[in-house]
Amino acid sequence: MGPCADPTIRRNDLVKKRDLITIADLSDQEIEQIFSLADTFGIRGNAASQRKACSEKIMATLFYEPSTRTRLSFESSMQRLGGSVISCPDMQSSSTAKGESIADTARVVSSYADILVIRHHWDGAVRAMAEHADVPVINAGDGSHEHPTQTLCDLYTLQKEKGKLKGLTVAICGDLKHGRTNHSLVYALARFGVHVIILAARNLELPQYVIERLHADFHYSIAPMAMDDIRAAVQSTDAIYLTPSQPHQLALFTQADPEIQTRLQKLVSGLKFDAFYVTRQQKERGKQEDTRDNGDYPRIGENFLKERRFKDTVIMHPLPRVDEISRVVDMDRRGIYFKQAAYGVPIRMALLKLMFDRLETAKPKTMQQGLPRYESTEPIGSQCSNSNCVTRTESSSTRPTFEVLFNGPGSGLILRCLYCDHQFKVHFIGHATSCRYCSYDTTLEETVRKWLADRELAVFESIKQAEELGYEPYKSGPQRNIMDESEIGKAIDQMVDQVLKDTENFDRLLFIGIRTKGVFIANRMAAQIQRRQGRAVEVAEIEIYGPRGDTLRRLSSSSLEPSPVNVKDRPVILVDDVINTGRTVKSALSVIFKSGRPQSVRLAVLIDRGHREVPVKPNYVGKHLPSSERERVRVKLREVEKGERDKVVIYSLISPGFSHQRSAHNSHLRAED
Ligand code: CP
């Protein structure tokens, strides 16, 4: 049996090697060493002393996305170090086109080469491949996540031009949402004490997860700048600032040092920019509404060059450029982007040499080290919130793993994806052995730490998800009956009365029930309509937390594959038993809208608890039942609970404080029903 026959063991766990996935994988000292070594190579990297430095080595470049600079400068660097290169510049001409997984590709190619340089369009894909490769892997750009070697070129260029990094002020402009170079760069600038001004294009602001990481790891805080301050800084340029509209995200990062804060306040009219780092709009990544250019994308041109205050401001760009920088800037000494691209060779030569020299050296300690890690104990328990994360696009090659941050924003429990850094708040936690769940609050921190250490922690997006996975709530006290069979029958009748009043075209009407109980209520409503109107109404179901992911399917289908439901231009009534936070309904709405655009969607729920967290309001309600979050309302239907009559019950939930843990393990906290 090979070392990785056990799928729960990552290959990376078995092989001692250094990968470069994020800029955090290099210490400040190592970055400075790379710069010193790059100095000795010269801009073309043709220093004779290094011609044999990698003579025994082979580098493979695997590019799932186009590249000019990164791939060719890596290949030029390896050849200048005396090494050899094998390359797949277009992975569509590789076995990827036949459906080979990234895990298999990484594993195979790592037996042909001594180092892999990989670019991929999925966030976190390079980390996933590094886990399956036996040799070091360098991230040449993964989706919108990071591009650490570009950052090395950027920092090196800045340092060479300005003689230092600490204390500089750099404005980063453009598509800060999808631009991976921006993400690696802001982390690095923060590490080296640079002040960063963010000038994002509309709808393309720096993602929240980057801002939170800057705050958590580097103690950088955000101070909003007044519009006038920025106007003063960029007036009469032809657009670093996005013409007439209000800036949407305009921020000044400073170290949380009051003296520096005060100094920056004084910079209102005399703000000195050392560099503008301009980036292209990443049209290949954004949604259409993100990528519409209304002419207000930050651009630099002649007016900028004429402005006295920018006489020493250099203009940088990772390239390729589209039209963010006018060609007139190419002729100006301040336009240094071609030099920045040329430094790609000495920098990547120095990086390759360092990686081969340091194979056995431990990774630098980062702020993140020491954070507990969570791997889901359930097959579908927790998903990364980023739909472009490799854990979602190719789950077979990864194991969703998260860093756990206690006391995140709003004192919440936050999970941060190890692959793409996106983070989300945990609302419900469960104990895996006893199959009990409850909502999370800060008093449970110690309990969660213990469960995490014991690999007993499960996390859920909603009560519905917990219960679909067979978890029961922790609870105390006897349950009270809130509705009996006849009251439930009457409530459903009333909802049907309303639907009949509101519906003109029964032929097109479609009920969609949210699995499980919403489906039975939808069926009962449809059967009533058939009895009263003599018309059959189609019923479909949505499974939000099923093993196949979110699916919408025709109810009569006996096939395991979802059979398609046509929602286009139809009046839809979405049905569920209880609306708690509203998150399940929101997820269901997004599944519906992904499959087509209905004429309308109305929401019918048997019980509305009145503390919805998301703005979804039911159109038809069987009973309003204001209840606290510590209470659990449960609908029991004869179709689901064998041998029982319909009823609605309520009981309080208790949190499993530390003293309850033993009881939880011993399943003493059993449900009373
Ligand atoms: N800056 C950069 O990554 O360029 P390429 O896409 O050409 O590699």
XYZ file of C-alpha atoms in Angstrom, residues 230-620:
391
model
C -8.906 62.635 -1.693
C -10.061 65.355 -4.024
C -7.242 67.462 -2.674
C -4.866 64.645 -3.293
C -5.890 63.869 -6.809
C -7.566 67.014 -8.078
C -7.029 67.811 -11.702
C -5.760 64.424 -12.523
C -7.696 62.670 -15.161
C -8.971 60.207 -12.840
C -7.318 58.575 -10.064
C -10.435 59.431 -8.588
C -13.461 58.155 -9.950
C -15.252 61.088 -11.208
C -18.330 62.572 -9.845
C -19.723 59.709 -7.841
C -19.042 59.199 -4.169
C -16.277 56.824 -3.370
C -17.679 53.654 -1.961
C -14.660 52.243 -0.247
C -12.027 54.717 0.455
C -9.718 53.831 3.183
C -6.434 54.696 4.698
C -4.648 51.912 6.438
C -2.350 52.979 9.127
C -0.696 51.168 11.875
C -2.810 51.597 14.959
C -0.474 54.226 16.274
C -2.138 57.507 17.274
C 0.907 59.527 16.280
C 0.830 58.174 12.774
C -2.911 58.665 12.679
C -2.450 62.316 13.550
C 0.280 62.702 10.982
C -1.964 61.230 8.337
C -4.786 63.566 9.268
C -2.423 66.429 8.552
C -1.708 65.076 5.136
C -5.070 66.288 3.907
C -3.743 68.746 1.394
C -0.128 67.728 1.234
C -0.554 63.987 0.986
C 2.622 62.635 -0.506
C 2.167 59.584 -2.637
C 5.323 57.588 -3.189
C 3.694 55.232 -5.656
C 0.474 54.487 -7.451
C 0.003 50.776 -8.033
C -2.536 50.470 -10.809
C -4.283 47.256 -11.790
C -6.439 46.128 -14.670
C -10.061 45.167 -14.311
C -10.149 41.365 -14.093
C -13.048 40.938 -16.497
C -12.472 37.192 -16.666
C -13.393 36.850 -12.985
C -16.200 39.256 -12.187
C -19.894 38.921 -12.689
C -21.287 41.078 -15.450
C -22.550 43.751 -13.070
C -19.108 43.905 -11.421
C -17.286 44.304 -14.684
C -19.369 46.987 -16.354
C -17.057 49.918 -16.931
C -18.976 53.168 -16.759
C -15.893 55.150 -17.566
C -15.072 55.649 -13.909
C -12.363 53.013 -13.623
C -9.201 54.656 -12.203
C -6.893 55.631 -15.033
C -3.615 57.536 -15.195
C -2.687 59.872 -18.000
C -1.186 63.181 -18.983
C -2.853 65.303 -16.292
C -1.346 63.152 -13.608
C 2.128 63.750 -15.032
C 1.582 67.532 -15.010
C 0.545 67.668 -11.360
C 3.446 69.004 -9.257
C 2.556 66.994 -6.212
C 3.119 63.778 -8.175
C 6.536 64.783 -9.436
C 8.159 61.987 -7.420
C 5.297 59.514 -7.526
C 6.185 56.370 -9.427
C 3.535 54.488 -11.357
C 3.550 50.718 -11.069
C 1.438 48.017 -12.681
C 1.812 44.216 -12.542
C 0.816 44.135 -16.242
C -0.791 43.252 -18.558
C -2.365 46.691 -18.854
C -5.466 47.383 -20.871
C -6.097 51.127 -20.803
C -5.558 52.056 -17.143
C -2.264 53.778 -17.945
C -1.966 56.019 -20.961
C 0.948 55.286 -23.316
C 2.313 58.806 -22.666
C 3.321 57.588 -19.208
C 5.604 54.984 -20.849
C 7.931 57.801 -21.870
C 8.042 59.381 -18.410
C 10.696 58.442 -15.827
C 7.910 57.770 -13.296
C 6.355 54.980 -15.338
C 8.393 52.061 -14.000
C 6.153 49.086 -14.872
C 8.414 47.657 -17.585
C 11.336 47.733 -15.175
C 9.053 46.046 -12.606
C 8.362 43.251 -15.128
C 12.070 42.946 -15.977
C 12.943 42.442 -12.309
C 10.916 39.231 -12.625
C 14.071 37.427 -13.745
C 16.546 38.283 -10.965
C 13.813 37.996 -8.342
C 12.603 34.595 -9.519
C 16.208 33.391 -9.915
C 16.833 34.363 -6.303
C 13.589 32.745 -5.191
C 14.352 29.452 -6.968
C 17.820 29.368 -5.478
C 16.446 30.063 -2.011
C 13.777 27.398 -2.381
C 16.297 24.743 -3.382
C 18.745 25.821 -0.664
C 16.056 25.909 2.012
C 14.163 22.715 1.305
C 14.694 21.442 4.781
C 14.115 24.727 6.577
C 10.962 25.231 8.583
C 8.400 27.685 7.305
C 8.429 31.098 8.983
C 6.140 31.519 11.909
C 3.150 33.551 10.841
C 0.387 35.137 12.822
C -1.884 32.347 11.707
C 0.223 29.605 13.188
C -1.207 28.393 16.421
C -4.803 28.900 15.332
C -6.775 25.716 15.829
C -7.885 23.936 12.677
C -11.264 22.477 11.930
C -12.037 19.733 9.457
C -15.665 18.893 9.082
C -16.769 15.755 10.859
C -19.791 15.637 8.573
C -19.638 15.030 4.835
C -21.566 18.217 4.100
C -21.300 20.024 7.399
C -19.455 23.133 6.373
C -18.626 24.548 3.024
C -16.410 27.455 2.186
C -18.520 30.523 1.441
C -16.497 31.239 -1.730
C -18.011 29.487 -4.749
C -14.684 29.722 -6.639
C -12.775 27.988 -3.830
C -11.149 24.727 -4.862
C -12.908 22.973 -1.972
C -16.134 23.608 -3.872
C -14.991 23.412 -7.495
C -13.025 20.173 -7.073
C -13.897 18.742 -3.698
C -12.337 15.358 -4.554
C -8.851 16.919 -4.444
C -9.245 18.663 -1.098
C -10.479 18.300 2.439
C -12.310 21.417 3.575
C -10.184 22.731 6.432
C -10.639 25.962 8.310
C -8.717 28.006 10.811
C -10.894 28.759 13.791
C -11.015 32.315 15.060
C -12.756 32.820 18.358
C -13.823 36.395 19.032
C -14.118 37.344 15.387
C -16.176 40.387 14.398
C -19.228 40.652 16.669
C -17.612 38.150 19.101
C -18.552 35.442 16.659
C -17.010 32.082 15.941
C -15.363 32.452 12.545
C -14.070 29.764 10.203
C -11.390 30.854 7.723
C -10.826 28.571 4.737
C -7.269 27.290 4.632
C -7.282 27.307 0.827
C -8.761 30.673 -0.119
C -8.873 32.713 3.144
C -12.578 33.487 2.833
C -14.294 33.387 6.178
C -17.764 32.898 7.518
C -19.535 33.075 10.840
C -20.718 29.876 12.498
C -24.255 30.036 13.807
C -24.852 26.502 15.054
C -22.484 23.963 16.562
C -22.947 20.287 17.251
C -21.337 17.450 19.173
C -20.667 14.662 16.691
C -20.949 11.577 18.906
C -24.084 12.557 20.767
C -25.590 14.187 17.627
C -26.738 17.260 19.552
C -26.644 20.869 18.366
C -27.266 24.367 19.677
C -26.665 27.940 18.573
C -23.209 29.343 19.293
C -22.494 32.131 21.719
C -19.288 33.251 23.400
C -20.026 31.356 26.623
C -19.415 28.181 24.602
C -15.823 28.994 23.612
C -14.229 26.512 26.024
C -16.706 23.805 25.020
C -15.965 24.362 21.352
C -12.211 24.244 21.969
C -12.634 20.916 23.725
C -14.843 19.460 21.009
C -12.372 20.688 18.405
C -9.475 19.011 20.174
C -11.495 15.786 20.491
C -12.538 15.977 16.791
C -16.154 16.057 17.922
C -17.117 19.488 16.598
C -19.707 19.805 13.841
C -20.810 23.190 12.522
C -24.027 24.035 10.751
C -25.315 26.907 8.736
C -28.845 26.488 10.055
C -31.089 24.418 12.271
C -32.453 22.822 9.155
C -29.004 21.641 8.113
C -28.334 20.193 11.578
C -31.614 18.347 11.625
C -31.289 17.067 8.059
C -28.024 15.486 9.248
C -29.837 13.744 12.087
C -28.817 16.090 14.912
C -31.250 16.813 17.750
C -31.185 20.049 19.719
C -29.926 20.279 23.260
C -33.005 21.206 25.196
C -34.507 21.436 28.620
C -37.951 21.458 30.109
C -41.013 19.740 28.788
C -42.216 20.534 25.369
C -45.440 22.470 24.981
C -47.927 21.760 22.234
C -48.632 24.929 20.275
C -50.843 23.543 17.502
C -52.716 20.279 17.163
C -53.786 18.409 14.059
C -56.969 20.374 13.416
C -55.241 23.737 13.946
C -52.544 22.766 11.472
C -55.244 21.704 8.998
C -57.025 25.051 9.414
C -53.769 27.000 9.030
C -53.010 25.213 5.768
C -56.599 25.866 4.567
C -56.168 29.574 5.285
C -52.944 29.740 3.352
C -54.621 27.988 0.422
C -57.534 30.509 0.581
C -55.007 33.311 0.160
C -53.183 31.552 -2.651
C -56.494 31.043 -4.499
C -57.280 34.752 -4.169
C -53.853 35.777 -5.448
C -53.530 33.340 -8.349
C -54.830 33.979 -11.832
C -53.179 31.244 -13.807
C -53.244 27.850 -12.074
C -51.779 26.070 -15.105
C -48.442 27.824 -14.616
C -48.442 27.716 -10.787
C -45.546 25.782 -9.257
C -45.184 24.815 -5.596
C -41.618 24.226 -4.444
C -41.254 22.646 -1.016
C -38.026 22.882 0.984
C -37.029 19.385 1.969
C -38.202 17.696 4.130
C -41.309 19.094 5.832
C -41.819 21.970 3.395
C -42.343 19.367 0.684
C -45.189 17.664 2.594
C -46.873 20.995 3.321
C -46.526 21.952 -0.370
C -48.096 18.613 -1.326
C -51.012 19.191 1.030
C -51.579 22.693 -0.363
C -51.461 21.411 -3.953
C -53.911 18.595 -3.091
C -56.337 21.142 -1.579
C -56.181 23.250 -4.719
C -56.923 20.176 -6.804
C -59.928 19.364 -4.602
C -61.283 22.900 -4.625
C -60.431 23.960 -8.194
C -60.242 20.615 -9.970
C -56.774 21.498 -11.230
C -53.535 19.647 -10.686
C -50.679 21.861 -9.575
C -47.079 20.848 -10.116
C -44.931 20.352 -6.999
C -41.136 20.290 -6.912
C -38.650 20.055 -4.070
C -35.495 21.847 -3.121
C -32.828 20.092 -1.152
C -30.515 22.634 0.383
C -28.250 20.487 2.513
C -28.287 17.225 0.626
C -25.288 15.126 -0.354
C -25.651 16.303 -3.953
C -25.453 19.933 -2.872
C -28.266 22.348 -3.573
C -30.737 20.822 -6.012
C -34.147 21.641 -7.392
C -36.007 18.679 -8.816
C -39.374 17.475 -9.960
C -41.011 15.641 -7.102
C -42.384 12.738 -9.063
C -38.909 11.828 -10.327
C -37.850 8.420 -9.109
C -34.439 8.788 -10.699
C -31.523 9.619 -8.439
C -30.494 12.337 -10.861
C -32.499 15.525 -10.391
C -35.026 15.892 -13.176
C -35.200 19.488 -14.347
C -38.006 21.787 -13.349
C -38.955 24.706 -15.534
C -39.336 27.803 -13.368
C -39.018 30.371 -16.158
C -41.849 32.941 -16.155
C -43.916 30.859 -13.712
C -45.514 32.023 -10.476
C -43.711 30.031 -7.784
C -44.805 29.427 -4.203
C -41.896 28.365 -2.018
C -43.054 26.413 1.031
C -41.355 25.616 4.334
C -42.521 24.501 7.765
C -40.851 27.127 9.986
C -39.004 30.304 9.146
C -36.284 30.771 11.753
C -33.441 33.032 10.642
C -34.497 33.016 6.982
C -31.120 31.700 5.786
C -32.588 28.445 4.463
C -35.198 30.355 2.487
C -32.515 32.671 1.137
C -30.464 29.672 -0.022
C -33.582 28.168 -1.626
C -34.264 31.428 -3.468
C -30.772 31.433 -4.884
C -31.200 27.819 -6.104
C -34.454 28.845 -7.824
C -32.917 31.899 -9.490
C -29.931 29.860 -10.649
C -32.231 27.551 -12.560
C -34.295 30.276 -14.285
C -36.151 33.531 -13.772
C -39.663 32.905 -12.427
C -42.475 35.403 -12.922
C -42.728 35.736 -9.117
C -41.765 33.859 -5.970
C -44.123 33.965 -2.982
C -43.246 32.371 0.326
C -45.596 30.220 2.422
C -44.589 29.056 5.928
C -46.651 27.268 8.529
C -44.878 29.058 11.407
C -43.195 32.473 11.317
C -41.106 33.021 14.434
C -40.593 36.724 13.825
C -36.843 37.026 14.373
C -35.616 36.709 10.822
C -32.013 37.791 10.278
C -32.229 38.120 6.508
C -34.781 40.226 4.678
C -37.220 37.576 3.508
C -40.850 38.104 4.451
C -43.435 35.355 4.048
C -46.535 36.113 1.980
C -48.603 33.333 3.563
